[in-house]
Amino acid sequence: MSENKNSAEEHYKGSLKIVGVILFIWAFISYGCAIIFRDWMDANMPSIGNAPFGFWMAQQGSIIGFVLLLLAYTFFMNKLDEKHGFGEED
Amino acid sequence: MSQDIWNFIFIGITFGIYIGIALWAKAGSTKEYYTAGGGVSALANGMATGADWMSAATFISMAGIVAASGYDASRFLMGWTGGFVLLTTLMVPYLRKFGKATVPDFIGDRFYSKTARLVAVFCAIFICMTYIMGQMRGVGIVFSRLFNIEIATGVIIGGSIVFFYAGLGGMKGITYTQVAQYCVMVFAYTIPVIFISLALTGNVIPQMGLIGDFTKGGEAVPLLQKMNDLSVELGVTKYTDGSLSTTDMFCITAALMAGTAGLPHVIVRFFTVKSVKAVRKSACWTLFFIAIIYLTAPALGLFARTNLVDELNNKSYTEAPSWFKNWEDQGMIAWVDKNNDGIIQYGKGKAFAGKPIMDGEKRGEQGQRIVKNEVTSDPNEVYYDRDIIVLANPEMAGLPKWLIALVMAGCVAAALSTAAGLLLVLSTSISHDLMKKIIKPDITDKQEMAYARMASFGALVIASYFGINPPSSFVAKTVAFAFGLAASSFFPTLLMGIFSKRVNKEGAIVGMICGISFTFAYIVYFQFIAEHQNYLFGISPEGIGFVGMFINFIVTIVISSFTPAPPQEVQDMVEHIRIPSGAGEASH
């Protein structure tokens, strides 16, 4: 039982790390690139097609980023589940 | 064949499909009623959630908002998709593991209190009711335009259909109708845009067209550059620049994101899949399906604006394209010839105050309809209702009639699917959380379902009433505000309930009440009482949910730290929901 409890705690800590990294990137691509540092991004980053970088992030880039982030989240969480013996069939 | 016949055919076929599915999926038990039996595949749930999520407002209005405000509209694009990252990483896997069927159920159990459950029921009803009124209104408007009937009749037809498959089939009926509705919506939304993209930019992928060149009429120029130059010429803000302050933009985006993660009708959709692993997979599908439409909207917005300026500005009224005159007949477009030159001038400012009030069937010198509104001194002569962007775009692009009918069917699907999802939350909150868990604990499964059906009927009657008689512009605005209310009530409380073992019932109850009342009061004050724009820290009512969310967090944490910790079994439960395996089937 105590071993199971340990692995549950390890799993929880691991999942917090994954969620933390995902949410950091999530905040960076939306609030960061598209809102707060937008002017800087427009001026200093290469434009995407004909769109300034910050504008493109706001209208397309961040949404594509969100989809990729969820794929990454699912992949890493499933791996973590396996590692701690919580894996399941879906 | 005339447009009317095509409309009848498409609406008829789609309604036939929805009703057929409802009969096939009639719920026989509360388990099927609340969670569709629990075995929905991740892919099907992804589609259903997408349809549930995209309301009439998203489907009809979003591209119009992008067309009108360019960069500023990104707050909706990012807010409504980014929320799914929060929802997936912080909420649904844990709530699914908890294994109950409603959101107030989790709050009631986690905070071991009937009061907390009651507050949650109240918040759920409040959020869903404001939201569903807008949907009913949307259904009514689309029907009235389609078949030239009264809005009231349209609302009643839409309401009966929704009651038929949501009331009878419950979650099971809703799930599979929503899958069908998503398919209708995605084709209706993307096909016309592909043709417009081809016509304007020569690119078959609209998303590439947005960042590509404008090729119509020979010489290729960057499309965004062209739009920006036109905007400068017309004296309006550049398309790629915003006019909202950074603070406001930030707060609105954040409130929409947190609101998405706290909306009960979206959360409950994830209780229908088999395991926590399936929840994650399903969330990926959901966001993917939503992204298809959300990535198309900015392209459509830009194309429509370009078309509008390119085909109208400095053209004489007699040469104006036919869609302009068709929508003028509907009262959605109006032109006032301020300088009497017979030429349409489109530019800065408003053509006249408010929405057009047509002066009967009277026509001006050029054949334009006459409006009775007070004309402004701005140079702009054109009024257009933003909502026509999606509805009119097949016509603008000169597409066949059946495609226009498909778009109409898509609009109806968007409104009905969301209304059904909301109706389910309303009815289960009342039958399960209010009746079964608080008022009459000894009712049987069968009686509970009867209450659910009665509650959904009652809720629909009230929603239809407000759909027919909207309290002024209240409805349209409250749809956006429903997010602020969800962000300030459910989001922080669920989050702390999952990630903190220390937060207790006293904190959660007072926190929820403070958050939602602050947000509600601020919205009501600035929307209905105060005329002035002296917003707190420059945050508009749309974004105030973000501040309300912080108030909820702080109040909950402070009160929890002065009051006793939750009992051991609740702390064990919190630990239990953090382990993903062994979720079993959702019960109630």
Coordinates of C-alpha atoms in Angstrom, one line a residue, chain A residues 4-5 7-9 11-12 15-16 18-20 22-23 25-27 29-39 42 47-52 54-82 84-90, chain B residues 66 70-74 77-79 81-86 88-90 93-94 206-208 210-213 221-225 239-242 246 249-250 253-255 257 274-278 280-281 283-284 287-288 291 294-295 298-299 498-500 572 575 578-584:
Chain A
N4 CA 1.4 2.4 -4.2
K5 CA 1.0 5.7 -2.3
S7 CA 4.0 6.1 -6.8
A8 CA 0.8 8.0 -6.7
E9 CA 2.6 11.0 -5.2
H11 CA 2.8 10.5 -10.5
Y12 CA 1.1 13.6 -9.2
S15 CA 1.9 15.5 -13.8
L16 CA 2.2 19.0 -12.2
I18 CA 4.0 18.5 -17.4
V19 CA 1.0 20.8 -16.8
G20 CA 3.3 23.6 -15.7
I22 CA 2.4 23.2 -21.1
L23 CA 0.7 26.2 -19.4
I25 CA 4.1 27.7 -23.3
W26 CA 0.3 28.3 -23.5
A27 CA 0.6 31.7 -21.8
I29 CA 2.2 32.0 -27.2
S30 CA -1.1 33.7 -26.5
Y31 CA -0.7 36.4 -23.9
G32 CA 3.1 36.8 -24.6
C33 CA 3.5 36.8 -28.4
A34 CA 0.1 37.9 -29.4
I35 CA -0.7 40.6 -26.7
I36 CA 2.0 41.8 -24.4
F37 CA 5.1 41.7 -26.6
R38 CA 3.1 42.0 -29.8
D39 CA 4.7 45.2 -31.0
D42 CA 5.9 42.6 -35.1
S47 CA 6.8 37.8 -40.8
I48 CA 4.8 34.7 -41.6
G49 CA 3.8 35.0 -45.3
N50 CA 2.6 38.6 -45.5
A51 CA 1.5 38.8 -41.9
P52 CA 3.5 40.5 -39.1
G54 CA 2.4 39.1 -33.6
F55 CA -0.7 39.5 -35.7
W56 CA -0.2 36.1 -37.2
M57 CA 0.2 34.6 -33.7
A58 CA -3.0 36.3 -32.6
Q59 CA -5.1 35.0 -35.5
Q60 CA -3.6 31.7 -36.4
G61 CA -0.3 30.7 -34.7
S62 CA -1.6 30.5 -31.1
I63 CA -4.6 28.3 -32.2
I64 CA -2.3 25.9 -34.0
G65 CA 0.0 26.0 -31.0
F66 CA -2.9 25.1 -28.6
V67 CA -3.7 22.0 -30.7
L68 CA -0.1 20.9 -30.6
L69 CA 0.1 21.5 -26.9
L70 CA -2.8 19.2 -26.2
L71 CA -1.2 16.5 -28.4
A72 CA 2.0 16.9 -26.4
Y73 CA 0.1 16.9 -23.1
T74 CA -1.7 13.7 -24.0
F75 CA 1.5 12.0 -25.1
F76 CA 3.5 12.9 -22.0
M77 CA 0.7 12.1 -19.6
N78 CA 0.1 8.7 -21.1
K79 CA 3.8 8.0 -20.8
L80 CA 3.8 9.1 -17.2
D81 CA 0.8 6.9 -16.4
E82 CA 2.6 3.9 -17.9
H84 CA 3.8 4.6 -12.6
G85 CA 1.6 1.7 -13.5
F86 CA -1.6 3.6 -14.0
G87 CA -1.8 3.0 -17.7
E88 CA -5.2 1.9 -19.1
E89 CA -6.8 1.0 -22.3
D90 CA -8.8 3.8 -23.8
Chain B
V66 CA -13.1 39.8 -37.3
G70 CA -9.3 42.9 -37.4
Y71 CA -6.6 42.3 -34.8
D72 CA -8.9 43.2 -31.9
A73 CA -11.1 40.2 -32.7
S74 CA -8.2 37.9 -31.9
L77 CA -10.2 33.5 -31.5
M78 CA -7.6 32.9 -28.8
G79 CA -9.9 33.1 -25.8
T81 CA -9.7 28.0 -28.2
G82 CA -7.1 28.7 -25.5
G83 CA -9.6 27.8 -22.8
F84 CA -9.5 24.2 -24.0
V85 CA -5.9 24.0 -22.9
L86 CA -6.9 25.0 -19.4
T88 CA -8.0 19.7 -20.6
T89 CA -4.9 20.1 -18.4
L90 CA -6.6 21.3 -15.2
P93 CA -9.3 14.5 -16.4
Y94 CA -9.8 15.0 -12.6
P206 CA -8.1 30.0 -46.9
Q207 CA -5.6 30.1 -44.1
M208 CA -2.8 30.4 -46.6
L210 CA -5.0 35.2 -45.4
I211 CA -1.2 35.5 -45.4
G212 CA -0.9 35.4 -49.2
D213 CA -1.4 37.8 -52.1
V221 CA -0.3 42.5 -53.9
P222 CA -0.1 41.2 -50.3
L223 CA -3.7 41.0 -49.1
L224 CA -3.0 42.3 -45.6
Q225 CA -1.0 45.2 -47.0
Y239 CA -6.5 46.0 -40.0
T240 CA -3.5 44.5 -38.3
D241 CA -3.4 47.1 -35.5
G242 CA -5.7 47.0 -32.5
T246 CA -3.3 46.0 -24.0
M249 CA -7.2 42.8 -24.5
F250 CA -5.4 40.8 -21.9
T253 CA -8.8 37.0 -23.4
A254 CA -8.2 35.7 -19.9
A255 CA -11.8 35.9 -18.9
M257 CA -10.3 31.3 -21.5
K274 CA -14.8 5.6 -20.8
S275 CA -11.7 6.6 -19.0
V276 CA -9.3 9.4 -18.1
K277 CA -7.1 8.4 -21.0
A278 CA -10.0 8.7 -23.3
R280 CA -7.4 13.4 -23.0
K281 CA -7.7 11.9 -26.4
A283 CA -10.0 16.7 -25.8
C284 CA -7.4 16.6 -28.5
L287 CA -9.8 21.3 -30.1
F288 CA -8.8 19.9 -33.5
A291 CA -9.6 24.8 -34.7
Y294 CA -11.6 29.0 -35.8
L295 CA -8.8 29.1 -38.2
P298 CA -10.0 35.1 -39.6
A299 CA -9.6 34.3 -43.3
I498 CA -8.9 19.7 -7.4
F499 CA -5.4 21.0 -6.6
S500 CA -5.7 21.9 -2.9
D572 CA -8.5 11.2 0.6
E575 CA -5.9 12.3 -3.5
R578 CA -5.4 12.7 -8.9
I579 CA -4.7 9.1 -9.9
P580 CA -5.9 8.6 -13.5
S581 CA -6.6 4.9 -13.5
G582 CA -9.7 3.0 -12.4
A583 CA -12.2 5.8 -13.2
G584 CA -14.9 3.3 -13.9

